[in-house]
Amino acid sequence: MSLTTGELAARLGAVLEGDGNVMLRAVADLRTAGEGDVSFAGNPKYLPDVATSRASVVIVPSTAQVVGAAPVLLRAADADAAFAAACALFAPEPLEMPRGIHAQACVSPEARIGKNVSIGAFAVVEAGAEIGEGTTLYPQTYVGHGAQIGADCLVYPFASIRERCILKDRVILHNGAVIGSDGFGYTVNAEGVRTKIPQTGIVVLEEDVEIGANTTIDRARFGQTRIGKGTKVDNLVQIAHNCVVGEHSVLCAQVGMAGTTTLGKHVICAGQVGLAGHLSIGDGAVVGAQAGVPNDLPGAQMYLGSPAIPRMEFGKQIAMIKNLPKWKAQLKDLAARVAELEAELAQKG
Amino acid sequence: MSLTTGELAARLGAVLEGDGNVMLRAVADLRTAGEGDVSFAGNPKYLPDVATSRASVVIVPSTAQVVGAAPVLLRAADADAAFAAACALFAPEPLEMPRGIHAQACVSPEARIGKNVSIGAFAVVEAGAEIGEGTTLYPQTYVGHGAQIGADCLVYPFASIRERCILKDRVILHNGAVIGSDGFGYTVNAEGVRTKIPQTGIVVLEEDVEIGANTTIDRARFGQTRIGKGTKVDNLVQIAHNCVVGEHSVLCAQVGMAGTTTLGKHVICAGQVGLAGHLSIGDGAVVGAQAGVPNDLPGAQMYLGSPAIPRMEFGKQIAMIKNLPKWKAQLKDLAARVAELEAELAQKG
Amino acid sequence: MSLTTGELAARLGAVLEGDGNVMLRAVADLRTAGEGDVSFAGNPKYLPDVATSRASVVIVPSTAQVVGAAPVLLRAADADAAFAAACALFAPEPLEMPRGIHAQACVSPEARIGKNVSIGAFAVVEAGAEIGEGTTLYPQTYVGHGAQIGADCLVYPFASIRERCILKDRVILHNGAVIGSDGFGYTVNAEGVRTKIPQTGIVVLEEDVEIGANTTIDRARFGQTRIGKGTKVDNLVQIAHNCVVGEHSVLCAQVGMAGTTTLGKHVICAGQVGLAGHLSIGDGAVVGAQAGVPNDLPGAQMYLGSPAIPRMEFGKQIAMIKNLPKWKAQLKDLAARVAELEAELAQKG
């Protein structure tokens, strides 16, 4: 796709400020943009960077104050929407993997493969597995014995779906995601030697779940580890055996959930959050980055810290800790004054 | 496997409470159980969930008080053991991968392959590698040049064993585990430019070690990174070059160990613990979730916090911090009273 | 390689202390060394371990005081350099993968493959990809459509380079690294249901970047996620969409960067650091292990804690918190003394 600044203004219904004949070929952020790039400063925080950007044109809100030698501008009432439209205009064609089974894939004759499926080179589909209509298994993916994959799923290279696990429709697994590795469960004898407890359950990923790259979700000791409809899980997240995550929740990168913990619906865990085992977190709870959760949490509020406490309390704690040097001085001052009072009184005694 | 509630009671030596003719086909936890499922409430915390579970039967301790419209119950003196037996009864047949080398594997003629080995499709075994008797290499696994794998090991898809690393008998590597990636070591010049230090050592995993999905264990700069007999490592753990982990230790998910740190025997690190480099942690130490360890720690006690301190001290610190608002009020009150005393005394002059 | 202690002393220009005829075959650290091993105690912290090591010879600084029944010693003015030279002497031959395309690889006829390239078994190179001269793609690697890989790169098994991403010269990707997975971006409707925002940008890794095992770097929503020249990234690190990392920086294991954050040049983030989104971290900043960064940070200083603060302040805070029990006692004492003063004055009233 290639357009002039004037043509782009017309397409977006934006007001052109500057040369309308500059050629545009791609979209980029202010810091990495170069000649031919459309960029964006929706957030006032980024407006100072507009003048120094090498972008050929920058989309800004109608009322934005741009200082300095700015490039061509496109002013739009809804700058976010205008930029999303620009992204769509310049986006490369989405990849469509070839339909059918690649000659170098290894698909068991005892697997059931739906219509219009794509299975890439060096993919393995074991006996008893089912692949739903329209699903794409990229090259070098693994689908274990008796696993069931719904329709229109996308499974990227090096993702594993272990035996008997279930993916419903439109699930996306990014590269290296592991669905159904063994839960981390052992018995310990008196000498402290561990024996593996068989992990005979499965993982179920409901409709429209997306799982990030190299995220790991362990199969249940028995029954199911379950991720609810529409829930999005980022990269490098650990979800232990028998966890249940409610619908439409969000787990950001590097979150860790210990075994048998339940999250409600619409829960958000920010990056690097840790949740202990056997907990219950209420609907709509928001757990801030790096928080550590040792107890059940009621829903519909935000938590911070390790151990995690309600956001307001955490804010107060941090302020208290910041003020400790001031208190120390006050305490010292009071001690001196009390000593002086004691001396005075003793004198008067 | 399918049994009636009465038959299951007899097999487990449990006391049936309710209908003995309900058909059972599987095992599930209280939250995800449905018709035909055996479930379990060993922990009093879960007893309130028994009445709302859709399980067909729930195993509970003999003396458990179940409130509400409970399903059929099986009461057992050792409910844990009864449930473990039920799990075993209903467990699917364990997977047994076909013995021999798959036609689509790539095994060097210079590798030595033991008896009764299974090597799956698209697995690679490089020259000089040795695979011990009874070991299973799942499809799409990688065994580097000169690596040595013992007997009866299990290596799941996308696990890598890099050149010259050693796995002793009965080691399990889950999907995507990386054994023997380069240690993170560089020299830095005056301009801050880094040059890679060759990482020429190996990783040794002793007998009965289990390594979780997508865990990474770096090879030594020289010599060995070593994980002791019977130690269990969960998913997404990072173990840096030249670390030594003692026998029968446990590293939970997302733990990170920096280079050349030594853990004793029977050490437990809970989830997301971080250990600095060049440390020594004593036998039997327990490091709580998310703790950060900057110093050596004596064994046989528990530590919490970042920086990590003994558990009791940490508990006191948390309590102190919680009470800061109370102290602040006391300090304010004292300051006012001292000012008043000063005023009174001045008046009395 | 095999040498006597005397021959090694001569090669290193070191002073032999003890038997010069002991045969040496390898290099190891003091804890894991055995017969035939050369070991090293450069740091005074490790000198007490020299006597208990099973190494056949230990390199120590010229002036080191070794107590107890030490093995043969080699004293060197620059013990570090002497040991590095010993490592090089005993290092195994570096692996050189066979040049050319393996018969069992799957390389698109529409890919452009440079001279002297090695592409291993079960590797996939999609249409439009370019592989630069001298680059090694280990077995079981994935190079997506239109990806561009420079000269002399090393890509280890199960590493993925997704569509259109760019690796410049001499980039190393360790096992399971994921370059170009989708950024974690969604729009949310009033019911809290998320819709995926197309992630149409790419990842660019500049010259001499090294990426650790199972690290994940997301492609930009638009434009580029970019890692500067000479930057080294350890294992299990998460770098979100549209992040920019400056040249010659270091990200240790398990660091997480949220979206659109910029690191300057020569920045160091220690293990398990978390950085929020849309931040800017100045050149030469050092962020200590497990720190959590919620705000922009000026460069050229060190930060600790979560939320992260300058190192000196953090040290004071930790000291303050440690002293809280003492303050509590002081406060109690003062309260008692003030009460007594009040009583005395009232009496005198």
Coordinates of N, CA, C and O in Angstrom, one line a residue, chain C residues 206-290:
Chain C
E206 N 19.4 -6.1 16.3 CA 20.6 -5.5 15.6 C 21.9 -6.4 15.8 O 21.8 -7.5 16.4
E207 N 23.0 -6.0 15.3 CA 24.2 -6.8 15.2 C 24.6 -7.2 16.6 O 24.6 -6.4 17.6
D208 N 25.1 -8.4 16.7 CA 25.8 -9.0 17.9 C 24.8 -9.1 19.1 O 25.3 -9.2 20.3
V209 N 23.5 -9.1 18.9 CA 22.6 -9.4 20.0 C 22.6 -10.9 20.2 O 22.6 -11.7 19.3
E210 N 22.5 -11.2 21.5 CA 22.3 -12.6 21.9 C 21.1 -12.8 22.8 O 20.8 -12.0 23.7
I211 N 20.2 -13.7 22.4 CA 18.9 -13.9 23.1 C 18.9 -15.3 23.8 O 19.2 -16.3 23.1
G212 N 18.6 -15.3 25.0 CA 18.6 -16.5 25.8 C 17.5 -17.5 25.5 O 16.6 -17.2 24.9
A213 N 17.7 -18.7 26.1 CA 16.7 -19.8 25.9 C 15.3 -19.4 26.4 O 15.2 -18.9 27.5
N214 N 14.3 -19.8 25.6 CA 12.9 -19.6 25.9 C 12.6 -18.1 26.2 O 11.5 -17.9 26.8
T215 N 13.4 -17.2 25.8 CA 13.0 -15.8 25.9 C 12.0 -15.4 24.8 O 12.1 -16.0 23.7
T216 N 11.1 -14.5 25.1 CA 10.0 -14.2 24.1 C 10.1 -12.7 23.9 O 10.1 -11.8 24.8
I217 N 10.1 -12.3 22.6 CA 10.1 -10.9 22.2 C 8.9 -10.7 21.2 O 8.9 -11.3 20.1
D218 N 7.9 -9.9 21.6 CA 6.7 -9.8 20.8 C 7.0 -8.8 19.7 O 7.6 -7.7 19.9
R219 N 6.3 -9.0 18.5 CA 6.3 -8.1 17.4 C 5.6 -6.8 17.8 O 4.7 -6.9 18.7
A220 N 5.9 -5.7 17.1 CA 5.2 -4.5 17.4 C 3.7 -4.5 16.9 O 3.4 -5.3 16.0
R221 N 2.9 -3.8 17.6 CA 1.5 -3.6 17.0 C 1.7 -3.0 15.6 O 1.0 -3.4 14.7
F222 N 2.6 -2.1 15.5 CA 2.9 -1.5 14.2 C 4.4 -1.0 14.4 O 4.8 -0.8 15.5
G223 N 5.1 -0.8 13.3 CA 6.5 -0.5 13.4 C 7.3 -1.6 14.0 O 7.1 -2.8 13.6
Q224 N 8.2 -1.3 14.9 CA 9.2 -2.3 15.4 C 9.4 -2.4 16.9 O 9.3 -1.4 17.6
T225 N 9.5 -3.6 17.3 CA 10.2 -3.8 18.6 C 11.6 -4.0 18.3 O 12.0 -4.7 17.4
R226 N 12.5 -3.3 19.0 CA 13.9 -3.2 18.5 C 14.9 -3.4 19.7 O 14.8 -2.8 20.7
I227 N 15.9 -4.3 19.4 CA 16.9 -4.5 20.4 C 18.3 -4.1 19.8 O 18.7 -4.5 18.7
G228 N 18.9 -3.1 20.5 CA 20.1 -2.5 20.0 C 21.3 -3.3 19.9 O 21.5 -4.3 20.7
K229 N 22.2 -2.9 19.1 CA 23.5 -3.6 18.8 C 24.2 -4.0 20.1 O 24.4 -3.2 21.0
G230 N 24.7 -5.2 20.1 CA 25.5 -5.7 21.2 C 24.8 -5.9 22.5 O 25.4 -6.3 23.5
T231 N 23.5 -5.8 22.5 CA 22.7 -6.1 23.8 C 22.6 -7.6 24.0 O 22.4 -8.3 23.0
K232 N 22.7 -8.0 25.3 CA 22.7 -9.4 25.6 C 21.4 -9.6 26.5 O 21.3 -8.9 27.5
V233 N 20.6 -10.6 26.1 CA 19.4 -10.9 26.8 C 19.5 -12.3 27.3 O 19.8 -13.2 26.5
D234 N 19.2 -12.6 28.6 CA 19.4 -13.9 29.2 C 18.1 -14.7 28.9 O 17.2 -14.3 28.2
N235 N 18.0 -15.8 29.6 CA 16.9 -16.8 29.5 C 15.6 -16.3 30.1 O 15.6 -15.5 31.0
L236 N 14.5 -16.7 29.5 CA 13.1 -16.5 30.0 C 12.7 -15.0 30.3 O 12.0 -14.7 31.2
V237 N 13.3 -14.2 29.5 CA 13.0 -12.7 29.5 C 11.7 -12.5 28.6 O 11.6 -13.1 27.6
Q238 N 10.9 -11.5 29.1 CA 9.7 -11.1 28.3 C 9.9 -9.7 27.8 O 10.1 -8.8 28.7
I239 N 9.9 -9.5 26.5 CA 10.0 -8.1 26.0 C 8.7 -7.9 25.1 O 8.5 -8.6 24.1
A240 N 7.9 -6.9 25.6 CA 6.6 -6.8 25.0 C 6.6 -6.0 23.7 O 7.7 -5.4 23.3
H241 N 5.5 -5.8 23.1 CA 5.4 -5.1 21.8 C 5.8 -3.7 21.9 O 5.6 -3.0 22.8
N242 N 6.6 -3.3 20.8 CA 7.0 -1.9 20.7 C 8.0 -1.4 21.7 O 8.3 -0.2 21.8
C243 N 8.6 -2.3 22.5 CA 9.7 -1.9 23.3 C 10.9 -1.6 22.4 O 11.1 -2.2 21.4
V244 N 11.8 -0.7 22.9 CA 13.1 -0.4 22.3 C 14.1 -0.5 23.3 O 14.1 0.2 24.4
V245 N 15.1 -1.3 23.1 CA 16.2 -1.5 24.1 C 17.5 -0.9 23.4 O 17.8 -1.3 22.2
G246 N 18.2 0.0 24.1 CA 19.4 0.6 23.5 C 20.5 -0.3 23.3 O 20.5 -1.5 23.7
E247 N 21.6 0.2 22.7 CA 22.8 -0.6 22.4 C 23.5 -1.0 23.7 O 23.5 -0.3 24.7
H248 N 24.1 -2.2 23.6 CA 25.1 -2.6 24.7 C 24.4 -2.7 26.1 O 25.0 -2.4 27.1
S249 N 23.2 -3.0 26.1 CA 22.5 -3.2 27.4 C 22.4 -4.7 27.8 O 22.8 -5.5 27.0
V250 N 22.0 -5.0 29.0 CA 22.0 -6.3 29.5 C 20.7 -6.5 30.3 O 20.4 -5.8 31.2
L251 N 20.0 -7.6 29.8 CA 18.7 -8.0 30.5 C 19.0 -9.4 31.1 O 19.0 -10.3 30.3
C252 N 19.0 -9.5 32.4 CA 19.3 -10.8 33.0 C 18.0 -11.6 33.0 O 16.9 -11.2 32.7
A253 N 18.1 -12.9 33.5 CA 17.1 -13.8 33.4 C 15.8 -13.4 34.0 O 15.8 -12.7 35.1
Q254 N 14.6 -13.7 33.3 CA 13.3 -13.5 33.9 C 12.9 -12.0 34.0 O 11.9 -11.7 34.7
V255 N 13.6 -11.1 33.4 CA 13.2 -9.7 33.4 C 11.9 -9.7 32.5 O 11.8 -10.4 31.6
G256 N 11.0 -8.8 32.9 CA 9.8 -8.5 32.1 C 9.7 -7.0 31.8 O 9.7 -6.2 32.7
M257 N 9.5 -6.7 30.5 CA 9.3 -5.3 30.0 C 7.9 -5.3 29.4 O 7.6 -6.0 28.5
A258 N 7.0 -4.4 30.0 CA 5.7 -4.2 29.4 C 5.8 -3.3 28.1 O 6.9 -2.8 27.9
G259 N 4.7 -3.2 27.4 CA 4.7 -2.6 26.1 C 5.2 -1.1 26.0 O 5.0 -0.3 26.9
T260 N 5.9 -0.8 24.9 CA 6.3 0.5 24.5 C 7.2 1.2 25.5 O 7.3 2.4 25.6
T261 N 8.0 0.4 26.3 CA 9.0 0.9 27.2 C 10.3 1.0 26.4 O 10.7 0.2 25.6
T262 N 11.1 2.1 26.7 CA 12.4 2.3 26.1 C 13.5 2.3 27.1 O 13.4 3.0 28.1
L263 N 14.5 1.5 26.8 CA 15.7 1.5 27.6 C 16.8 2.2 26.9 O 16.9 2.0 25.6
G264 N 17.6 3.0 27.6 CA 18.7 3.6 26.9 C 19.9 2.7 26.6 O 19.7 1.5 26.6
K265 N 21.0 3.2 26.3 CA 22.2 2.4 26.0 C 22.9 2.0 27.4 O 22.8 2.8 28.3
H266 N 23.6 0.9 27.3 CA 24.3 0.5 28.5 C 23.5 0.4 29.8 O 24.0 0.7 30.9
V267 N 22.2 0.1 29.6 CA 21.4 -0.2 30.8 C 21.5 -1.6 31.2 O 21.7 -2.5 30.4
I268 N 21.5 -1.9 32.5 CA 21.6 -3.2 33.1 C 20.3 -3.5 33.9 O 20.1 -2.7 34.9
C269 N 19.6 -4.5 33.6 CA 18.5 -4.9 34.5 C 18.8 -6.3 35.0 O 19.0 -7.3 34.2
A270 N 18.9 -6.4 36.3 CA 19.3 -7.7 36.9 C 18.1 -8.6 36.9 O 17.0 -8.3 36.5
G271 N 18.2 -9.8 37.4 CA 17.2 -10.9 37.3 C 15.9 -10.5 37.9 O 15.8 -9.8 38.9
Q272 N 14.8 -10.9 37.2 CA 13.4 -10.8 37.7 C 12.9 -9.3 37.8 O 11.9 -9.1 38.4
V273 N 13.7 -8.4 37.2 CA 13.2 -7.0 37.2 C 11.9 -6.9 36.4 O 11.8 -7.6 35.4
G274 N 11.0 -6.1 36.8 CA 9.8 -5.8 36.0 C 9.7 -4.3 35.7 O 9.9 -3.5 36.6
L275 N 9.4 -4.0 34.5 CA 9.2 -2.6 34.0 C 7.8 -2.4 33.5 O 7.4 -3.2 32.6
A276 N 7.1 -1.4 34.0 CA 5.8 -1.1 33.5 C 5.9 -0.6 32.0 O 7.0 -0.4 31.5
G277 N 4.7 -0.4 31.4 CA 4.7 0.0 30.0 C 4.9 1.5 29.9 O 4.8 2.3 30.8
H278 N 5.3 1.9 28.7 CA 5.4 3.4 28.3 C 6.4 4.1 29.1 O 6.2 5.3 29.4
L279 N 7.4 3.5 29.6 CA 8.5 4.1 30.4 C 9.7 4.5 29.5 O 9.9 3.9 28.5
S280 N 10.5 5.3 30.1 CA 11.8 5.7 29.5 C 12.9 5.6 30.6 O 12.8 6.2 31.6
I281 N 13.9 4.7 30.3 CA 14.9 4.5 31.3 C 16.2 5.0 30.7 O 16.6 4.6 29.6
G282 N 16.9 5.9 31.5 CA 18.1 6.6 30.9 C 19.3 5.7 30.7 O 19.5 4.7 31.3
D283 N 20.2 6.2 29.8 CA 21.5 5.5 29.6 C 22.2 5.2 30.9 O 22.3 6.0 31.7
G284 N 22.7 4.0 30.9 CA 23.6 3.6 32.0 C 22.9 3.4 33.3 O 23.5 3.1 34.4
A285 N 21.5 3.3 33.3 CA 20.8 3.0 34.5 C 21.1 1.5 34.9 O 21.2 0.7 34.0
V286 N 21.1 1.2 36.2 CA 21.3 -0.2 36.6 C 20.1 -0.5 37.6 O 19.9 0.3 38.5
V287 N 19.3 -1.5 37.2 CA 18.1 -1.8 38.0 C 18.4 -3.1 38.7 O 18.6 -4.1 38.0
G288 N 18.4 -3.1 40.1 CA 18.7 -4.3 40.8 C 17.7 -5.4 40.8 O 16.5 -5.2 40.5
A289 N 18.1 -6.6 41.2 CA 17.3 -7.8 41.1 C 15.9 -7.6 41.7 O 15.8 -7.1 42.8
Q290 N 14.9 -8.1 41.0 CA 13.5 -8.1 41.5 C 12.9 -6.7 41.7 O 11.8 -6.6 42.1

